[in-house]
PDB file of C-alpha atoms in Angstrom:
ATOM      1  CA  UNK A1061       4.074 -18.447 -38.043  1.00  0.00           C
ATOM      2  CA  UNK A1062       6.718 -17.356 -35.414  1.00  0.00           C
ATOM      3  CA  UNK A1063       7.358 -14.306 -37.142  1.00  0.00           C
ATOM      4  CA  UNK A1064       3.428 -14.027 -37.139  1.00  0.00           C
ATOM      5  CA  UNK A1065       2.627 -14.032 -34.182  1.00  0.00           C
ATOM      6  CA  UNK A1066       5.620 -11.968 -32.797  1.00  0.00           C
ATOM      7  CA  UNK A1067       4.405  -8.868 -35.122  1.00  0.00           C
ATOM      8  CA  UNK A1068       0.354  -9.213 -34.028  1.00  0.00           C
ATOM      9  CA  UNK A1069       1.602  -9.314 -30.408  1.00  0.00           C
ATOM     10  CA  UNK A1070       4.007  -6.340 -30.951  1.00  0.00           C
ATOM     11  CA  UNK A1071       0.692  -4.817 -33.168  1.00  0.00           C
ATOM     12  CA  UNK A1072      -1.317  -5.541 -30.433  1.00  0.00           C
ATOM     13  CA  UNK A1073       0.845  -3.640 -27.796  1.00  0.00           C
ATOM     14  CA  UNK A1074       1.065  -0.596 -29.407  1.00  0.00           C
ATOM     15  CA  UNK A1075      -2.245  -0.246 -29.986  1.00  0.00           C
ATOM     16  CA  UNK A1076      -2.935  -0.924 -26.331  1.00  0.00           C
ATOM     17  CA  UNK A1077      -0.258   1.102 -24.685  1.00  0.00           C
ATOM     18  CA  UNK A1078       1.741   2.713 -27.023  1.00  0.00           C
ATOM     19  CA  UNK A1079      -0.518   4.891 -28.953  1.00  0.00           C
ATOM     20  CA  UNK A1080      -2.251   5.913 -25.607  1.00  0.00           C
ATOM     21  CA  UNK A1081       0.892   7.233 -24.280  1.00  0.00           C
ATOM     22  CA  UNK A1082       2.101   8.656 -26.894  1.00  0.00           C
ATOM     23  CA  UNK A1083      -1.207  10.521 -27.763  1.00  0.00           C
ATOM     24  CA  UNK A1084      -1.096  11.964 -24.055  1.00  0.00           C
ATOM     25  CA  UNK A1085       2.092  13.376 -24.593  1.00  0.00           C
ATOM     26  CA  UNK A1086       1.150  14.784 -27.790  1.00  0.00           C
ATOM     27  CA  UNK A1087      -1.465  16.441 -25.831  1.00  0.00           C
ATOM     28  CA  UNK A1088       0.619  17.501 -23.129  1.00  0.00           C
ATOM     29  CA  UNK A1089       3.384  19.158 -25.232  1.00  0.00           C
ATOM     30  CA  UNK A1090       1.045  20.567 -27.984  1.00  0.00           C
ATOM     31  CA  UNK A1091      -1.907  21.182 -25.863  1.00  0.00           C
ATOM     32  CA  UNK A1092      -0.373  23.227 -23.219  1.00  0.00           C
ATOM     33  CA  UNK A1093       2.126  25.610 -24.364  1.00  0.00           C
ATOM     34  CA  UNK A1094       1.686  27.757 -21.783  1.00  0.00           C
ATOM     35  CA  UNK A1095       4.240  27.990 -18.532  1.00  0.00           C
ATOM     36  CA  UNK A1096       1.520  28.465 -15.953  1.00  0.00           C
ATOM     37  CA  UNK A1097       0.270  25.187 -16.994  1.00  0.00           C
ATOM     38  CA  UNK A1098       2.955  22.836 -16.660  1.00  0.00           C
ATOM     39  CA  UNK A1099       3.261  24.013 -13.190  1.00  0.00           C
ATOM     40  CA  UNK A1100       0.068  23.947 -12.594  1.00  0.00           C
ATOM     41  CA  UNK A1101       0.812  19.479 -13.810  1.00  0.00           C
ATOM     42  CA  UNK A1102       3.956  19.647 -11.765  1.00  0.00           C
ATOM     43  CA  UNK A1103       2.078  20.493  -8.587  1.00  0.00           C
ATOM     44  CA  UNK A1104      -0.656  18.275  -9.201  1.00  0.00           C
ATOM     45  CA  UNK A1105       1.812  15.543  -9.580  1.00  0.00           C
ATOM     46  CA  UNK A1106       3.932  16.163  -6.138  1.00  0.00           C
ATOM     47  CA  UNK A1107       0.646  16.486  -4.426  1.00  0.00           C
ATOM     48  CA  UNK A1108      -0.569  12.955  -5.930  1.00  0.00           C
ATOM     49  CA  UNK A1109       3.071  11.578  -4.994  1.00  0.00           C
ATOM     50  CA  UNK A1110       2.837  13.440  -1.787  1.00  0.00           C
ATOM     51  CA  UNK A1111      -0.458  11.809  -0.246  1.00  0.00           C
ATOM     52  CA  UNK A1112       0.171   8.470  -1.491  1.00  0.00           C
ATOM     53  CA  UNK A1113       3.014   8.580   0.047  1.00  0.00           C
ATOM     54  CA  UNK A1114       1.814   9.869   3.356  1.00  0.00           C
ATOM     55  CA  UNK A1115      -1.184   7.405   3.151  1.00  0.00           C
ATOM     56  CA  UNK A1116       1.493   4.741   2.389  1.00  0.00           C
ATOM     57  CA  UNK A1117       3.379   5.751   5.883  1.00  0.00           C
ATOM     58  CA  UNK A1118       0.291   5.891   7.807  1.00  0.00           C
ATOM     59  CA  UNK A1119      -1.143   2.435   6.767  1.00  0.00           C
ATOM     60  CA  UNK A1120       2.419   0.743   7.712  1.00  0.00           C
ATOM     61  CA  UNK A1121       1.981   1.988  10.931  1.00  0.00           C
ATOM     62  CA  UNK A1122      -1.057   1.426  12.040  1.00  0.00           C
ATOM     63  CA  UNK A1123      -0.440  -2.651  10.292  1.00  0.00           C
ATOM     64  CA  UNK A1124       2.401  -3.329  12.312  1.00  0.00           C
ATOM     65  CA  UNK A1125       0.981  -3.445  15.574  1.00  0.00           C
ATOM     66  CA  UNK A1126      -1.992  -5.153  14.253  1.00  0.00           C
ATOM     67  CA  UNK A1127       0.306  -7.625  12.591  1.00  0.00           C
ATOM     68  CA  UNK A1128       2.214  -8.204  15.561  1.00  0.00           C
ATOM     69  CA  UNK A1129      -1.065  -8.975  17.674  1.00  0.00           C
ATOM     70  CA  UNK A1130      -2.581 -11.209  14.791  1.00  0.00           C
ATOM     71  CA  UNK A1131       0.488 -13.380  14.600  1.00  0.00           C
ATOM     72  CA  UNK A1132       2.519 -13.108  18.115  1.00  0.00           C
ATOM     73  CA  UNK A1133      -0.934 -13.084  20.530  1.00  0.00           C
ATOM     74  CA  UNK A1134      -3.458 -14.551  18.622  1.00  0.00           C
ATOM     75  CA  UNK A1135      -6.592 -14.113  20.494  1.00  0.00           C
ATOM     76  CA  UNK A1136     -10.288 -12.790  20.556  1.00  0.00           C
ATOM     77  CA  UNK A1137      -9.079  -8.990  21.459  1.00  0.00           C
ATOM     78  CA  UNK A1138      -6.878  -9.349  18.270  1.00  0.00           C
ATOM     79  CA  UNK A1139      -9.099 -10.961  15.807  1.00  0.00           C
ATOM     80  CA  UNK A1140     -11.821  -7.881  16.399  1.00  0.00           C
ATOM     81  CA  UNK A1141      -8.903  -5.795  15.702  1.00  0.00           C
ATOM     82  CA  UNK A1142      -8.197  -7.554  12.417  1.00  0.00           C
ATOM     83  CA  UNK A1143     -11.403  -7.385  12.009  1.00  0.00           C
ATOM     84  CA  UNK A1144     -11.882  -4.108  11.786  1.00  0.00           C
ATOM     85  CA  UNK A1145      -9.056  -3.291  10.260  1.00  0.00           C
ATOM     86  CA  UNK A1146      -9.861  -5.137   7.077  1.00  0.00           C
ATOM     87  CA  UNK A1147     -13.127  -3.879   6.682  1.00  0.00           C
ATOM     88  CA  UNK A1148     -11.977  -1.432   3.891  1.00  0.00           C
ATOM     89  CA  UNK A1149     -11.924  -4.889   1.440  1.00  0.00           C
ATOM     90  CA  UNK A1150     -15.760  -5.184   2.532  1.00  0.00           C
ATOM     91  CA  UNK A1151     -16.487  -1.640   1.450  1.00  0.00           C
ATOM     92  CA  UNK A1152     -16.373   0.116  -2.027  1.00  0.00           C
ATOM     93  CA  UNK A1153     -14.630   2.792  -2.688  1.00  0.00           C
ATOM     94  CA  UNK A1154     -17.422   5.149  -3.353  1.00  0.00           C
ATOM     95  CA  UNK A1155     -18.745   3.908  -0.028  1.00  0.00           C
ATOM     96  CA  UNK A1156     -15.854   5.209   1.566  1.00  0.00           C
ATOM     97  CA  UNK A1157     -15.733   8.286  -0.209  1.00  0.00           C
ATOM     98  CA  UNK A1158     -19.113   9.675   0.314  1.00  0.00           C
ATOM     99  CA  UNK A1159     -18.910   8.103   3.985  1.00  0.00           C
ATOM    100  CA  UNK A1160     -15.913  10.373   4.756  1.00  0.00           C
ATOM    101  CA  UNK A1161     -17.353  13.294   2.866  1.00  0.00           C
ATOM    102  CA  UNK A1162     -20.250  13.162   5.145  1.00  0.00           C
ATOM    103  CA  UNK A1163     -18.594  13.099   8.255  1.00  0.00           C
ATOM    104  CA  UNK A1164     -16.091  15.807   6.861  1.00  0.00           C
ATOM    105  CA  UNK A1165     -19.576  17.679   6.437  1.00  0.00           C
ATOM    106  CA  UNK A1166     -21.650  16.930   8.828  1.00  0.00           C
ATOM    107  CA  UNK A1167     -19.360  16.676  11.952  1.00  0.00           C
ATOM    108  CA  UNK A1168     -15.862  17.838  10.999  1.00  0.00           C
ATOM    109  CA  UNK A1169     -15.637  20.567   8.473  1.00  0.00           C
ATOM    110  CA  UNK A1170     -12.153  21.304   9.265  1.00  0.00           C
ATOM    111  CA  UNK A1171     -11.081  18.500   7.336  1.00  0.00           C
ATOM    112  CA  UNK A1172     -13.584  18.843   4.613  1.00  0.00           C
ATOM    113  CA  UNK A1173     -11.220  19.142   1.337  1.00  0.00           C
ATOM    114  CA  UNK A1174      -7.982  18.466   2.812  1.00  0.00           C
ATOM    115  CA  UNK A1175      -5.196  16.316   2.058  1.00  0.00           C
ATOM    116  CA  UNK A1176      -6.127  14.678   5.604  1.00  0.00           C
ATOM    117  CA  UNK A1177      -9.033  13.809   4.259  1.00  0.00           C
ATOM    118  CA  UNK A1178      -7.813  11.828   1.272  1.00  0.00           C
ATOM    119  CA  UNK A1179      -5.110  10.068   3.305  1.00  0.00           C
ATOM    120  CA  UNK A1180      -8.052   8.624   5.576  1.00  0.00           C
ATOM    121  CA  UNK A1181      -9.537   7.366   2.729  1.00  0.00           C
ATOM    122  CA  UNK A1182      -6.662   5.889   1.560  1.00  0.00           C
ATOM    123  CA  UNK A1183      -5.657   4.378   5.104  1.00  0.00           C
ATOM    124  CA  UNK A1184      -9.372   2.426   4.834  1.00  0.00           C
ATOM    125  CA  UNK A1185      -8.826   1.109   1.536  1.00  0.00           C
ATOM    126  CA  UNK A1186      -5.285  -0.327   1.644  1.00  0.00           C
ATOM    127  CA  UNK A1187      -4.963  -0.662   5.167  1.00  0.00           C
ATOM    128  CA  UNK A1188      -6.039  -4.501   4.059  1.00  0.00           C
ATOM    129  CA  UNK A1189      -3.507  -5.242   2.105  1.00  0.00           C
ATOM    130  CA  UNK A1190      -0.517  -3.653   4.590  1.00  0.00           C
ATOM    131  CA  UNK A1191      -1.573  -6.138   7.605  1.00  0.00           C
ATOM    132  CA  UNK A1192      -1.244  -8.797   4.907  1.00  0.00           C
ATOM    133  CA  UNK A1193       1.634  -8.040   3.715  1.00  0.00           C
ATOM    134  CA  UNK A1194       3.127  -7.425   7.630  1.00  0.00           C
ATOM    135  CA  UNK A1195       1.075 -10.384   9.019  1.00  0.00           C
ATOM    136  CA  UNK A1196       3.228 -12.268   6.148  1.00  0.00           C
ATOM    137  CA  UNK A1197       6.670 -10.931   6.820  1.00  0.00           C
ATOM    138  CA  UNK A1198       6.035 -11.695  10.546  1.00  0.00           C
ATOM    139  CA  UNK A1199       4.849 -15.640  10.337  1.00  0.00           C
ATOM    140  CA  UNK A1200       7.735 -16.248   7.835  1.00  0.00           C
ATOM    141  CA  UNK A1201      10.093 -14.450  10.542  1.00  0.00           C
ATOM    142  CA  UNK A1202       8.128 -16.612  12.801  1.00  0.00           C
ATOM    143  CA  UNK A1203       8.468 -19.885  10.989  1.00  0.00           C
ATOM    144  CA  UNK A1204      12.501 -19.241  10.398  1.00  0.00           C
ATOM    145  CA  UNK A1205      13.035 -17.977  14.145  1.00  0.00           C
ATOM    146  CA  UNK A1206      11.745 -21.860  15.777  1.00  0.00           C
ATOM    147  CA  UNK A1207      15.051 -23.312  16.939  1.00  0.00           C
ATOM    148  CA  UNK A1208      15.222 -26.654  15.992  1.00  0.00           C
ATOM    149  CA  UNK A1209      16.261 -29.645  18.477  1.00  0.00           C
ATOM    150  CA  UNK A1210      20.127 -29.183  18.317  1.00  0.00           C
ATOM    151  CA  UNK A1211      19.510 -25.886  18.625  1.00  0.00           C
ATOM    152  CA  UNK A1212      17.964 -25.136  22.296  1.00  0.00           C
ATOM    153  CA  UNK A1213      20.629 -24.333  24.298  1.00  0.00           C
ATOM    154  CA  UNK A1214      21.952 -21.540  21.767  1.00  0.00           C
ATOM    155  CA  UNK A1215      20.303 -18.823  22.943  1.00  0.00           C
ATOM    156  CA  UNK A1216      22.213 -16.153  19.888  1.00  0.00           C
ATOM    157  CA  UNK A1217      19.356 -16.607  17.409  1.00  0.00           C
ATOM    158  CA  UNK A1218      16.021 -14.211  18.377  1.00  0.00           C
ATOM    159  CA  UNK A1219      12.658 -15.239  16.843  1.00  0.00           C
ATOM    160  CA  UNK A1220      12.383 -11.504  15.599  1.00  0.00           C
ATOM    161  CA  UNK A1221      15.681 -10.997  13.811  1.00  0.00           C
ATOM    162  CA  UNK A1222      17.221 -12.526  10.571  1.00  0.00           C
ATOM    163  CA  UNK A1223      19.731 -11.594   7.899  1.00  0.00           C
ATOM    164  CA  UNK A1224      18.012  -9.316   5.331  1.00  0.00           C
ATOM    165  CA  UNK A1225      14.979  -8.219   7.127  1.00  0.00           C
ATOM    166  CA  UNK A1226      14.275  -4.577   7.200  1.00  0.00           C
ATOM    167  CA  UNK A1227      11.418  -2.449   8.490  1.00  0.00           C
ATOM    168  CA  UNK A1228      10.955  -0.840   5.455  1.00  0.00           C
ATOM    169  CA  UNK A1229      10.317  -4.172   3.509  1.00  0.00           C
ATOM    170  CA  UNK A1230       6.301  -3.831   4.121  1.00  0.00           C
ATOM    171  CA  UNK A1231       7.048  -0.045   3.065  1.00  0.00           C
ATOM    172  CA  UNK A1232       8.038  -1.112   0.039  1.00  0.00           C
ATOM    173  CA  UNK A1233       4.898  -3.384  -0.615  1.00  0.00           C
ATOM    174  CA  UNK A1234       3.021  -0.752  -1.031  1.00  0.00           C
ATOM    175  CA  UNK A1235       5.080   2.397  -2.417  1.00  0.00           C
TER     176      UNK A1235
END
């Protein structure tokens, strides 16, 4: 039954990822023999890659700070912040998206259809999820940093700083 079970799981994969992959590249060689259209998929790909990783840059630092007041100075002025900031789990993403449309429209047609644009709405959805992830790194930097009782009068260890910790580690979380 071993053997079984290993060749309906294996069956089961390439049905479910596999063949869909493979069929898109089928489509993508075959389909589009043209020059003009593989750089037309080339741009479309840097400009995907581009705002994600724009919207990736921007949400890290706006969480920071926000992370910093949650954990550091923990207070009423800091909860609203938190608040606020993780509205964007609250709100759907088609919520967002015709939100931002309408004030793109409506007040600030400048931005209307610009790369801005989608980076905003990116910053509101996963804004969330980067004060998490900071508001994590910073209570277990928190948590190691407490000097214990033999430990009071040596003043070399900072609460901040550890071995291993990097600013770029919430960067990562998300890119």
């Amino acid at each position: 039954w071993k053997i079984a079970g290993l060749a309906f799981c294996a069956a089961l994969f390439a049905m479910a990822v596999a063949v869909p992959v493979l069929v898109l590249g089928y489509w993508l060689t075959v389909g589009s023999d043209s020059d003009p259209a593989r750089s037309t998929l080339a741009e479309a790909i840097y400009g995907s890659i581009s705002a994600s990783g724009y919207a990736a840059l921007l949400a890290v630092a706006l969480a920071l700070p926000i992370a910093y007041l949650a954990v550091r100075r923990p207070g009423r002025a800091a909860r609203a912040i938190e608040s606020v900031a993780t509205a964007g789990f609250a709100l759907p993403g088609v919520v967002v998206a015709l939100g931002l449309v309408y004030f793109a429209t409506r007040f600030a047609g400048v931005i209307y259809q610009t790369v801005l644009l989608l980076v905003l709405a990116y910053v509101i959805r996963f804004l969330p999820q980067a004060v998490g992830a900071a508001q994590f790194q910073k209570r277990l930097l928190k948590v190691k940093g407490r000097k214990s009782e033999g430990e009071k009068n040596n003043d070399k260890r900072k609460t901040f700083h550890h071995k291993g910790h990097k600013g770029h580690e919430v960067f990562r979380f998300f890119f």
